[in-house]
């Protein structure tokens, strides 16, 4: 059995134009991509759709991966952006085509996932933060949602570590009341 190539090596080869490496990379990252998307989007189908968008973006833009940061860090950025875009699309679609909910299909609050509700609240908060303080979104997404360490988050956001920490503190301060308000 062939030894599994490290993800970083596959990503570098794919970025250099190796289509076999790209195919293998996409196959290997798919399960983790779906899991990462599910961190953002409460509905499994939406997470899977967003994961497909992520894989498409990776395939289209892998040449932009320069290897300065880890591939996983680069991938987190693509996941975060695609999930936020999918959420905005779902929200816009719902506003454009409101659907009447029949009483038999109404959501029972006793059986609705608290986690799912909190993810929607978080996406709403991120959407609001992006409108009101766009420079605070990346630090919050990279550190608190993607769970990158501070140095990686700062590198990914393209800002100094101290600036990241300051913006992260401010972002948390802004978002906290929106998440606790009912």
Tab-separated table of N, CA and C in Angstrom:
chain	number	residue	atom	x	y	z
A	1	UNK	N	0.847	-1.195	0.000
A	1	UNK	CA	0.000	0.000	0.000
A	1	UNK	C	0.885	1.248	0.000
A	2	UNK	N	0.515	2.208	-0.819
A	2	UNK	CA	1.290	3.430	-0.925
A	2	UNK	C	1.121	4.279	0.334
A	3	UNK	N	2.222	4.835	0.800
A	3	UNK	CA	2.162	5.695	1.980
A	3	UNK	C	1.434	6.987	1.633
A	4	UNK	N	0.584	7.443	2.550
A	4	UNK	CA	-0.197	8.656	2.305
A	4	UNK	C	0.725	9.874	2.277
A	5	UNK	N	0.634	10.647	1.203
A	5	UNK	CA	1.461	11.853	1.083
A	5	UNK	C	0.972	12.904	2.059
A	6	UNK	N	1.893	13.619	2.685
A	6	UNK	CA	1.459	14.683	3.600
A	6	UNK	C	0.630	15.735	2.866
A	7	UNK	N	-0.347	16.259	3.573
A	7	UNK	CA	-1.256	17.248	2.997
A	7	UNK	C	-0.492	18.454	2.433
A	8	UNK	N	0.519	18.899	3.139
A	8	UNK	CA	1.284	20.071	2.685
A	8	UNK	C	1.943	19.792	1.332
A	9	UNK	N	2.496	18.590	1.187
A	9	UNK	CA	3.151	18.219	-0.061
A	9	UNK	C	2.136	18.159	-1.202
A	10	UNK	N	0.980	17.552	-0.929
A	10	UNK	CA	-0.075	17.493	-1.948
A	10	UNK	C	-0.499	18.900	-2.360
A	11	UNK	N	-0.686	19.761	-1.377
A	11	UNK	CA	-1.125	21.135	-1.664
A	11	UNK	C	-0.087	21.878	-2.503
A	12	UNK	N	1.189	21.730	-2.160
A	12	UNK	CA	2.240	22.410	-2.936
A	12	UNK	C	2.285	21.882	-4.374
A	13	UNK	N	2.177	20.561	-4.513
A	13	UNK	CA	2.196	19.970	-5.852
A	13	UNK	C	0.969	20.417	-6.657
A	14	UNK	N	-0.189	20.445	-6.003
A	14	UNK	CA	-1.408	20.899	-6.682
A	14	UNK	C	-1.279	22.363	-7.089
A	15	UNK	N	-0.720	23.186	-6.213
A	15	UNK	CA	-0.527	24.611	-6.519
A	15	UNK	C	0.424	24.792	-7.698
A	16	UNK	N	1.350	23.856	-7.863
A	16	UNK	CA	2.308	23.926	-8.966
A	16	UNK	C	1.717	23.392	-10.273
A	17	UNK	N	0.452	22.910	-10.220
A	17	UNK	CA	-0.214	22.472	-11.442
A	17	UNK	C	-0.352	20.968	-11.610
A	18	UNK	N	0.005	20.190	-10.602
A	18	UNK	CA	-0.114	18.733	-10.667
A	18	UNK	C	-1.574	18.345	-10.455
A	19	UNK	N	-2.271	17.970	-11.552
A	19	UNK	CA	-3.709	17.682	-11.461
A	19	UNK	C	-3.998	16.410	-10.665
A	20	UNK	N	-3.119	15.435	-10.714
A	20	UNK	CA	-3.321	14.207	-9.914
A	20	UNK	C	-3.231	14.540	-8.428
A	21	UNK	N	-2.309	15.414	-8.064
A	21	UNK	CA	-2.181	15.833	-6.657
A	21	UNK	C	-3.420	16.603	-6.227
A	22	UNK	N	-3.960	17.437	-7.115
A	22	UNK	CA	-5.173	18.192	-6.800
A	22	UNK	C	-6.349	17.243	-6.577
A	23	UNK	N	-6.506	16.268	-7.449
A	23	UNK	CA	-7.599	15.295	-7.284
A	23	UNK	C	-7.484	14.574	-5.946
A	24	UNK	N	-6.299	14.141	-5.620
A	24	UNK	CA	-6.082	13.422	-4.357
A	24	UNK	C	-6.309	14.342	-3.157
A	25	UNK	N	-5.832	15.586	-3.267
A	25	UNK	CA	-6.025	16.563	-2.203
A	25	UNK	C	-7.510	16.789	-1.941
A	26	UNK	N	-8.281	17.004	-3.000
A	26	UNK	CA	-9.722	17.241	-2.858
A	26	UNK	C	-10.413	16.047	-2.221
A	27	UNK	N	-10.012	14.849	-2.606
A	27	UNK	CA	-10.595	13.642	-2.019
A	27	UNK	C	-10.276	13.552	-0.528
A	28	UNK	N	-9.038	13.862	-0.180
A	28	UNK	CA	-8.613	13.745	1.216
A	28	UNK	C	-9.203	14.825	2.120
A	29	UNK	N	-9.408	16.025	1.593
A	29	UNK	CA	-9.916	17.103	2.460
A	29	UNK	C	-11.435	17.131	2.549
A	30	UNK	N	-12.139	16.399	1.691
A	30	UNK	CA	-13.598	16.472	1.667
A	30	UNK	C	-14.248	16.189	3.026
A	31	UNK	N	-13.951	15.074	3.706
A	31	UNK	CA	-14.635	14.808	4.984
A	31	UNK	C	-14.389	15.913	6.033
A	32	UNK	N	-13.159	16.370	6.124
A	32	UNK	CA	-12.840	17.430	7.088
A	32	UNK	C	-13.515	18.741	6.689
A	33	UNK	N	-13.615	18.990	5.401
A	33	UNK	CA	-14.277	20.207	4.915
A	33	UNK	C	-15.753	20.200	5.295
A	34	UNK	N	-16.417	19.076	5.147
A	34	UNK	CA	-17.827	18.976	5.547
A	34	UNK	C	-17.954	19.228	7.050
A	35	UNK	N	-17.060	18.638	7.841
A	35	UNK	CA	-17.104	18.857	9.309
A	35	UNK	C	-16.890	20.329	9.655
A	36	UNK	N	-15.934	20.952	8.992
A	36	UNK	CA	-15.670	22.372	9.262
A	36	UNK	C	-16.862	23.237	8.867
A	37	UNK	N	-17.485	22.926	7.749
A	37	UNK	CA	-18.660	23.695	7.311
A	37	UNK	C	-19.814	23.498	8.294
A	38	UNK	N	-19.918	22.309	8.848
A	38	UNK	CA	-20.985	22.035	9.814
A	38	UNK	C	-20.794	22.836	11.104
A	39	UNK	N	-19.583	23.323	11.361
A	39	UNK	CA	-19.364	24.204	12.514
A	39	UNK	C	-20.083	25.539	12.329
A	40	UNK	N	-20.231	25.933	11.084
A	40	UNK	CA	-20.871	27.211	10.764
A	40	UNK	C	-22.361	27.069	10.522
A	41	UNK	N	-22.734	26.073	9.746
A	41	UNK	CA	-24.111	25.968	9.264
A	41	UNK	C	-24.842	24.826	9.958
A	42	UNK	N	-25.959	25.109	10.605
A	42	UNK	CA	-26.644	24.091	11.403
A	42	UNK	C	-27.308	22.988	10.596
A	43	UNK	N	-27.688	23.249	9.379
A	43	UNK	CA	-28.378	22.250	8.551
A	43	UNK	C	-27.338	21.455	7.758
A	44	UNK	N	-27.391	20.148	7.872
A	44	UNK	CA	-26.408	19.267	7.234
A	44	UNK	C	-26.346	19.503	5.719
A	45	UNK	N	-27.504	19.660	5.083
A	45	UNK	CA	-27.524	19.863	3.635
A	45	UNK	C	-26.816	21.168	3.257
A	46	UNK	N	-27.028	22.212	4.048
A	46	UNK	CA	-26.364	23.495	3.777
A	46	UNK	C	-24.854	23.357	3.963
A	47	UNK	N	-24.447	22.631	4.991
A	47	UNK	CA	-23.021	22.407	5.238
A	47	UNK	C	-22.397	21.632	4.076
A	48	UNK	N	-23.114	20.644	3.565
A	48	UNK	CA	-22.586	19.867	2.443
A	48	UNK	C	-22.504	20.705	1.172
A	49	UNK	N	-23.502	21.583	0.970
A	49	UNK	CA	-23.449	22.495	-0.181
A	49	UNK	C	-22.265	23.440	-0.057
A	50	UNK	N	-22.081	23.986	1.128
A	50	UNK	CA	-20.949	24.893	1.356
A	50	UNK	C	-19.632	24.141	1.153
A	51	UNK	N	-19.572	22.892	1.585
A	51	UNK	CA	-18.349	22.090	1.405
A	51	UNK	C	-18.048	21.916	-0.085
A	52	UNK	N	-19.085	21.709	-0.890
A	52	UNK	CA	-18.874	21.608	-2.335
A	52	UNK	C	-18.323	22.916	-2.893
A	53	UNK	N	-18.849	24.036	-2.375
A	53	UNK	CA	-18.339	25.345	-2.793
A	53	UNK	C	-16.870	25.485	-2.406
A	54	UNK	N	-16.524	25.016	-1.206
A	54	UNK	CA	-15.134	25.076	-0.741
A	54	UNK	C	-14.234	24.278	-1.681
A	55	UNK	N	-14.636	23.048	-1.987
A	55	UNK	CA	-13.815	22.207	-2.854
A	55	UNK	C	-13.650	22.846	-4.240
A	56	UNK	N	-14.709	23.455	-4.733
A	56	UNK	CA	-14.629	24.145	-6.019
A	56	UNK	C	-13.657	25.326	-5.936
A	57	UNK	N	-13.738	26.095	-4.856
A	57	UNK	CA	-12.827	27.230	-4.674
A	57	UNK	C	-11.379	26.766	-4.546
A	58	UNK	N	-11.175	25.672	-3.815
A	58	UNK	CA	-9.816	25.133	-3.679
A	58	UNK	C	-9.298	24.737	-5.064
A	59	UNK	N	-10.117	24.031	-5.825
A	59	UNK	CA	-9.698	23.596	-7.167
A	59	UNK	C	-9.381	24.798	-8.065
A	60	UNK	N	-10.202	25.826	-7.983
A	60	UNK	CA	-10.010	27.000	-8.846
A	60	UNK	C	-8.829	27.871	-8.414
A	61	UNK	N	-8.592	27.937	-7.087
A	61	UNK	CA	-7.624	28.913	-6.579
A	61	UNK	C	-6.423	28.298	-5.873
A	62	UNK	N	-6.189	27.002	-6.064
A	62	UNK	CA	-5.061	26.359	-5.388
A	62	UNK	C	-3.742	27.006	-5.801
A	63	UNK	N	-3.686	27.550	-7.001
A	63	UNK	CA	-2.445	28.206	-7.432
A	63	UNK	C	-2.121	29.415	-6.551
A	64	UNK	N	-3.118	29.925	-5.837
A	64	UNK	CA	-2.890	31.042	-4.916
A	64	UNK	C	-2.293	30.609	-3.586
A	65	UNK	N	-2.247	29.302	-3.344
A	65	UNK	CA	-1.615	28.798	-2.122
A	65	UNK	C	-0.109	28.835	-2.338
A	66	UNK	N	0.548	29.690	-1.584
A	66	UNK	CA	1.987	29.902	-1.769
A	66	UNK	C	2.839	29.116	-0.777
A	67	UNK	N	2.208	28.456	0.179
A	67	UNK	CA	2.974	27.672	1.139
A	67	UNK	C	3.598	28.486	2.257
A	68	UNK	N	3.267	29.774	2.343
A	68	UNK	CA	3.815	30.595	3.432
A	68	UNK	C	3.194	30.225	4.768
A	69	UNK	N	1.937	29.799	4.730
A	69	UNK	CA	1.282	29.296	5.936
A	69	UNK	C	0.914	27.841	5.661
A	70	UNK	N	0.449	27.161	6.676
A	70	UNK	CA	0.048	25.769	6.485
A	70	UNK	C	-1.172	25.707	5.565
A	71	UNK	N	-1.300	24.612	4.850
A	71	UNK	CA	-2.442	24.441	3.964
A	71	UNK	C	-3.740	24.478	4.767
A	72	UNK	N	-3.750	23.871	5.951
A	72	UNK	CA	-4.949	23.860	6.786
A	72	UNK	C	-5.411	25.265	7.132
A	73	UNK	N	-4.471	26.150	7.356
A	73	UNK	CA	-4.803	27.544	7.652
A	73	UNK	C	-5.439	28.195	6.431
A	74	UNK	N	-4.852	27.979	5.275
A	74	UNK	CA	-5.393	28.512	4.031
A	74	UNK	C	-6.792	27.958	3.783
A	75	UNK	N	-6.960	26.655	4.035
A	75	UNK	CA	-8.250	26.011	3.837
A	75	UNK	C	-9.310	26.588	4.777
A	76	UNK	N	-8.947	26.849	6.042
A	76	UNK	CA	-9.888	27.446	6.994
A	76	UNK	C	-10.447	28.760	6.457
A	77	UNK	N	-9.604	29.534	5.822
A	77	UNK	CA	-10.058	30.803	5.258
A	77	UNK	C	-11.119	30.565	4.189
A	78	UNK	N	-10.860	29.612	3.318
A	78	UNK	CA	-11.806	29.298	2.250
A	78	UNK	C	-13.120	28.795	2.859
A	79	UNK	N	-13.024	27.916	3.867
A	79	UNK	CA	-14.219	27.386	4.537
A	79	UNK	C	-15.030	28.524	5.151
A	80	UNK	N	-14.361	29.386	5.914
A	80	UNK	CA	-15.063	30.488	6.587
A	80	UNK	C	-15.762	31.383	5.571
A	81	UNK	N	-15.066	31.728	4.506
A	81	UNK	CA	-15.658	32.609	3.503
A	81	UNK	C	-16.828	31.949	2.778
A	82	UNK	N	-16.673	30.689	2.412
A	82	UNK	CA	-17.760	29.993	1.708
A	82	UNK	C	-18.982	29.810	2.602
A	83	UNK	N	-18.766	29.493	3.868
A	83	UNK	CA	-19.894	29.302	4.792
A	83	UNK	C	-20.622	30.617	5.040
A	84	UNK	N	-19.886	31.670	5.208
A	84	UNK	CA	-20.531	32.964	5.418
A	84	UNK	C	-21.294	33.377	4.159
A	85	UNK	N	-20.722	33.086	2.999
A	85	UNK	CA	-21.413	33.393	1.735
A	85	UNK	C	-22.683	32.549	1.603
A	86	UNK	N	-22.608	31.278	1.937
A	86	UNK	CA	-23.776	30.389	1.866
A	86	UNK	C	-24.864	30.891	2.811
A	87	UNK	N	-24.492	31.315	4.005
A	87	UNK	CA	-25.464	31.832	4.966
A	87	UNK	C	-26.153	33.076	4.412
A	88	UNK	N	-25.373	33.989	3.830
A	88	UNK	CA	-25.966	35.207	3.258
A	88	UNK	C	-26.916	34.844	2.113
A	89	UNK	N	-26.519	33.868	1.309
A	89	UNK	CA	-27.362	33.419	0.202
A	89	UNK	C	-28.670	32.814	0.714
A	90	UNK	N	-28.590	31.986	1.731
A	90	UNK	CA	-29.792	31.375	2.310
A	90	UNK	C	-30.707	32.438	2.912
A	91	UNK	N	-30.103	33.398	3.583
A	91	UNK	CA	-30.868	34.480	4.207
A	91	UNK	C	-31.571	35.326	3.139
A	92	UNK	N	-30.844	35.639	2.067
A	92	UNK	CA	-31.412	36.433	0.972
A	92	UNK	C	-32.542	35.660	0.294
A	93	UNK	N	-32.325	34.375	0.048
A	93	UNK	CA	-33.345	33.537	-0.590
A	93	UNK	C	-34.599	33.472	0.270
A	94	UNK	N	-34.421	33.332	1.575
A	94	UNK	CA	-35.566	33.260	2.487
A	94	UNK	C	-36.341	34.573	2.487
A	95	UNK	N	-35.627	35.695	2.396
A	95	UNK	CA	-36.286	36.998	2.381
A	95	UNK	C	-37.040	37.225	1.070
A	96	UNK	N	-36.482	36.728	-0.023
A	96	UNK	CA	-37.105	36.914	-1.330
A	96	UNK	C	-38.303	36.001	-1.546
A	97	UNK	N	-38.246	34.801	-0.973
A	97	UNK	CA	-39.309	33.827	-1.163
A	97	UNK	C	-39.777	33.279	0.174
A	98	UNK	N	-40.458	34.105	0.958
A	98	UNK	CA	-40.914	33.597	2.251
A	98	UNK	C	-41.882	32.431	2.058
A	99	UNK	N	-41.690	31.433	2.863
A	99	UNK	CA	-42.516	30.234	2.776
A	99	UNK	C	-43.424	30.188	3.998
A	100	UNK	N	-44.711	29.977	3.743
A	100	UNK	CA	-45.650	29.841	4.858
A	100	UNK	C	-45.413	28.488	5.516
A	101	UNK	N	-45.249	28.497	6.822
A	101	UNK	CA	-45.036	27.258	7.560
A	101	UNK	C	-46.373	26.752	8.054
A	102	UNK	N	-46.705	25.552	7.636
A	102	UNK	CA	-47.944	24.948	8.104
A	102	UNK	C	-47.771	24.553	9.566
A	103	UNK	N	-48.842	24.657	10.360
A	103	UNK	CA	-48.722	24.324	11.778
A	103	UNK	C	-48.114	22.940	12.025
A	104	UNK	N	-48.393	21.975	11.176
A	104	UNK	CA	-47.841	20.630	11.371
A	104	UNK	C	-46.328	20.607	11.182
A	105	UNK	N	-45.762	21.601	10.464
A	105	UNK	CA	-44.325	21.630	10.200
A	105	UNK	C	-43.603	22.698	11.016
A	106	UNK	N	-44.302	23.331	11.916
A	106	UNK	CA	-43.671	24.354	12.742
A	106	UNK	C	-42.610	23.706	13.628
A	107	UNK	N	-41.570	24.452	13.915
A	107	UNK	CA	-40.479	23.941	14.731
A	107	UNK	C	-40.918	23.879	16.191
A	108	UNK	N	-40.683	22.763	16.806
A	108	UNK	CA	-40.974	22.598	18.228
A	108	UNK	C	-39.736	23.030	19.007
A	109	UNK	N	-39.813	24.116	19.773
A	109	UNK	CA	-38.628	24.616	20.473
A	109	UNK	C	-38.040	23.611	21.457
A	110	UNK	N	-38.835	22.635	21.907
A	110	UNK	CA	-38.306	21.643	22.843
A	110	UNK	C	-37.384	20.652	22.153
A	111	UNK	N	-37.510	20.518	20.832
A	111	UNK	CA	-36.680	19.545	20.115
A	111	UNK	C	-35.672	20.206	19.181
A	112	UNK	N	-35.657	21.512	19.138
A	112	UNK	CA	-34.715	22.217	18.287
A	112	UNK	C	-33.356	22.255	18.970
A	113	UNK	N	-32.336	21.965	18.215
A	113	UNK	CA	-30.987	21.927	18.764
A	113	UNK	C	-30.551	23.300	19.255
A	114	UNK	N	-30.073	23.345	20.458
A	114	UNK	CA	-29.525	24.583	21.008
A	114	UNK	C	-28.278	24.955	20.223
A	115	UNK	N	-27.499	23.951	19.844
A	115	UNK	CA	-26.289	24.208	19.074
A	115	UNK	C	-26.644	24.817	17.732
A	116	UNK	N	-27.643	24.266	17.056
A	116	UNK	CA	-28.048	24.805	15.758
A	116	UNK	C	-28.490	26.250	15.908
A	117	UNK	N	-29.278	26.528	16.918
A	117	UNK	CA	-29.728	27.897	17.153
A	117	UNK	C	-28.569	28.828	17.428
A	118	UNK	N	-27.597	28.357	18.198
A	118	UNK	CA	-26.462	29.215	18.518
A	118	UNK	C	-25.597	29.467	17.287
A	119	UNK	N	-25.537	28.508	16.359
A	119	UNK	CA	-24.782	28.731	15.128
A	119	UNK	C	-25.452	29.790	14.273
A	120	UNK	N	-26.776	29.753	14.197
A	120	UNK	CA	-27.498	30.771	13.440
A	120	UNK	C	-27.290	32.131	14.092
A	121	UNK	N	-27.354	32.175	15.413
A	121	UNK	CA	-27.105	33.426	16.131
A	121	UNK	C	-25.696	33.946	15.834
A	122	UNK	N	-24.734	33.036	15.803
A	122	UNK	CA	-23.360	33.435	15.517
A	122	UNK	C	-23.234	33.970	14.100
A	123	UNK	N	-23.864	33.313	13.143
A	123	UNK	CA	-23.816	33.796	11.770
A	123	UNK	C	-24.481	35.161	11.643
A	124	UNK	N	-25.581	35.352	12.348
A	124	UNK	CA	-26.238	36.670	12.369
A	124	UNK	C	-25.295	37.716	12.966
A	125	UNK	N	-24.635	37.353	14.060
A	125	UNK	CA	-23.712	38.283	14.712
A	125	UNK	C	-22.542	38.615	13.788
A	126	UNK	N	-22.014	37.617	13.086
A	126	UNK	CA	-20.919	37.872	12.145
A	126	UNK	C	-21.379	38.771	11.003
A	127	UNK	N	-22.591	38.543	10.537
A	127	UNK	CA	-23.148	39.371	9.475
A	127	UNK	C	-23.260	40.825	9.940
A	128	UNK	N	-23.751	41.007	11.143
A	128	UNK	CA	-23.877	42.358	11.702
A	128	UNK	C	-22.504	42.988	11.935
A	129	UNK	N	-21.576	42.200	12.472
A	129	UNK	CA	-20.224	42.708	12.709
A	129	UNK	C	-19.582	43.135	11.393
A	130	UNK	N	-19.817	42.372	10.346
A	130	UNK	CA	-19.246	42.716	9.044
A	130	UNK	C	-19.812	44.044	8.526
A	131	UNK	N	-21.081	44.286	8.790
A	131	UNK	CA	-21.685	45.558	8.364
A	131	UNK	C	-21.158	46.730	9.188
A	132	UNK	N	-21.025	46.517	10.499
A	132	UNK	CA	-20.690	47.623	11.396
A	132	UNK	C	-19.188	47.816	11.628
A	133	UNK	N	-18.441	46.721	11.667
A	133	UNK	CA	-16.996	46.781	11.956
A	133	UNK	C	-16.272	45.710	11.137
A	134	UNK	N	-16.193	45.867	9.821
A	134	UNK	CA	-15.663	44.802	8.973
A	134	UNK	C	-14.235	44.362	9.328
A	135	UNK	N	-13.427	45.274	9.851
A	135	UNK	CA	-12.042	44.930	10.185
A	135	UNK	C	-11.936	43.982	11.390
A	136	UNK	N	-13.043	43.783	12.104
A	136	UNK	CA	-13.021	42.903	13.271
A	136	UNK	C	-13.433	41.462	12.944
A	137	UNK	N	-13.963	41.238	11.748
A	137	UNK	CA	-14.499	39.915	11.404
A	137	UNK	C	-13.405	38.855	11.312
A	138	UNK	N	-12.353	39.123	10.539
A	138	UNK	CA	-11.310	38.112	10.320
A	138	UNK	C	-10.675	37.629	11.627
A	139	UNK	N	-10.284	38.528	12.542
A	139	UNK	CA	-9.699	38.020	13.786
A	139	UNK	C	-10.648	37.088	14.553
A	140	UNK	N	-11.915	37.439	14.604
A	140	UNK	CA	-12.886	36.619	15.320
A	140	UNK	C	-13.084	35.269	14.637
A	141	UNK	N	-13.212	35.275	13.331
A	141	UNK	CA	-13.416	34.029	12.588
A	141	UNK	C	-12.196	33.124	12.715
A	142	UNK	N	-11.012	33.664	12.482
A	142	UNK	CA	-9.810	32.828	12.517
A	142	UNK	C	-9.522	32.264	13.905
A	143	UNK	N	-9.672	33.073	14.925
A	143	UNK	CA	-9.299	32.628	16.268
A	143	UNK	C	-10.416	31.828	16.944
A	144	UNK	N	-11.635	32.349	16.964
A	144	UNK	CA	-12.690	31.723	17.749
A	144	UNK	C	-13.481	30.653	16.996
A	145	UNK	N	-13.594	30.775	15.706
A	145	UNK	CA	-14.368	29.779	14.955
A	145	UNK	C	-13.453	28.745	14.322
A	146	UNK	N	-12.433	29.221	13.622
A	146	UNK	CA	-11.491	28.281	13.000
A	146	UNK	C	-10.504	27.715	14.015
A	147	UNK	N	-10.426	28.326	15.164
A	147	UNK	CA	-9.586	27.879	16.275
A	147	UNK	C	-8.104	27.825	15.913
A	148	UNK	N	-7.671	28.796	15.127
A	148	UNK	CA	-6.245	28.902	14.829
A	148	UNK	C	-5.557	29.499	16.042
A	149	UNK	N	-4.271	29.200	16.224
A	149	UNK	CA	-3.581	29.849	17.337
A	149	UNK	C	-3.380	31.321	16.952
A	150	UNK	N	-3.019	32.130	17.933
A	150	UNK	CA	-2.941	33.572	17.695
A	150	UNK	C	-1.985	33.921	16.557
A	151	UNK	N	-0.815	33.295	16.524
A	151	UNK	CA	0.176	33.619	15.493
A	151	UNK	C	-0.360	33.288	14.098
A	152	UNK	N	-0.984	32.120	13.948
A	152	UNK	CA	-1.549	31.744	12.644
A	152	UNK	C	-2.682	32.676	12.247
A	153	UNK	N	-3.527	33.020	13.213
A	153	UNK	CA	-4.647	33.915	12.927
A	153	UNK	C	-4.136	35.281	12.466
A	154	UNK	N	-3.107	35.783	13.130
A	154	UNK	CA	-2.528	37.074	12.750
A	154	UNK	C	-1.927	36.998	11.348
A	155	UNK	N	-1.207	35.906	11.084
A	155	UNK	CA	-0.599	35.728	9.768
A	155	UNK	C	-1.674	35.664	8.680
A	156	UNK	N	-2.720	34.900	8.956
A	156	UNK	CA	-3.793	34.730	7.970
A	156	UNK	C	-4.518	36.053	7.729
A	157	UNK	N	-4.713	36.836	8.794
A	157	UNK	CA	-5.397	38.128	8.661
A	157	UNK	C	-4.475	39.194	8.076
A	158	UNK	N	-3.166	38.910	8.065
A	158	UNK	CA	-2.208	39.857	7.512
A	158	UNK	C	-1.980	41.065	8.392
A	159	UNK	N	-2.080	40.850	9.710
A	159	UNK	CA	-1.881	41.945	10.657
A	159	UNK	C	-0.919	41.490	11.760
A	160	UNK	N	-0.270	42.442	12.448
A	160	UNK	CA	0.621	42.070	13.548
A	160	UNK	C	-0.155	41.383	14.683
A	161	UNK	N	0.539	40.566	15.453
A	161	UNK	CA	-0.075	39.809	16.539
A	161	UNK	C	-0.806	40.720	17.530
A	162	UNK	N	-0.179	41.819	17.924
A	162	UNK	CA	-0.807	42.749	18.871
A	162	UNK	C	-2.100	43.336	18.318
A	163	UNK	N	-2.110	43.641	17.034
A	163	UNK	CA	-3.310	44.173	16.384
A	163	UNK	C	-4.407	43.118	16.371
A	164	UNK	N	-4.020	41.875	16.076
A	164	UNK	CA	-5.004	40.795	16.085
A	164	UNK	C	-5.641	40.676	17.472
A	165	UNK	N	-4.830	40.669	18.499
A	165	UNK	CA	-5.359	40.520	19.863
A	165	UNK	C	-6.281	41.681	20.221
A	166	UNK	N	-5.894	42.867	19.835
A	166	UNK	CA	-6.714	44.046	20.113
A	166	UNK	C	-8.048	43.968	19.370
A	167	UNK	N	-7.997	43.612	18.100
A	167	UNK	CA	-9.229	43.514	17.306
A	167	UNK	C	-10.104	42.364	17.779
A	168	UNK	N	-9.476	41.281	18.175
A	168	UNK	CA	-10.228	40.140	18.688
A	168	UNK	C	-10.967	40.521	19.966
A	169	UNK	N	-10.284	41.228	20.843
A	169	UNK	CA	-10.921	41.692	22.085
A	169	UNK	C	-12.126	42.575	21.759
A	170	UNK	N	-11.941	43.508	20.837
A	170	UNK	CA	-13.016	44.424	20.453
A	170	UNK	C	-14.164	43.655	19.784
A	171	UNK	N	-13.824	42.692	18.919
A	171	UNK	CA	-14.857	41.891	18.236
A	171	UNK	C	-15.687	41.120	19.250
A	172	UNK	N	-15.026	40.495	20.208
A	172	UNK	CA	-15.754	39.732	21.235
A	172	UNK	C	-16.658	40.652	22.039
A	173	UNK	N	-16.151	41.841	22.336
A	173	UNK	CA	-16.939	42.812	23.104
A	173	UNK	C	-18.187	43.240	22.318
A	174	UNK	N	-18.034	43.414	21.004
A	174	UNK	CA	-19.163	43.809	20.160
A	174	UNK	C	-20.193	42.684	20.034
A	175	UNK	N	-19.715	41.456	19.829
A	175	UNK	CA	-20.581	40.327	19.525
A	175	UNK	C	-21.277	39.769	20.759
A	176	UNK	N	-20.632	39.817	21.900
A	176	UNK	CA	-21.173	39.201	23.122
A	176	UNK	C	-22.615	39.599	23.404
A	177	UNK	N	-22.986	40.891	23.408
A	177	UNK	CA	-24.380	41.239	23.697
A	177	UNK	C	-25.364	40.731	22.635
A	178	UNK	N	-24.900	40.635	21.399
A	178	UNK	CA	-25.778	40.147	20.337
A	178	UNK	C	-26.066	38.672	20.504
A	179	UNK	N	-25.125	37.942	21.067
A	179	UNK	CA	-25.313	36.499	21.270
A	179	UNK	C	-26.105	36.184	22.534
A	180	UNK	N	-26.036	37.079	23.512
A	180	UNK	CA	-26.756	36.817	24.769
A	180	UNK	C	-28.165	37.389	24.756
A	181	UNK	N	-28.440	38.339	23.853
A	181	UNK	CA	-29.782	38.925	23.758
A	181	UNK	C	-30.717	37.885	23.138
A	182	UNK	N	-31.917	37.793	23.667
A	182	UNK	CA	-32.875	36.825	23.121
A	182	UNK	C	-33.831	37.477	22.171
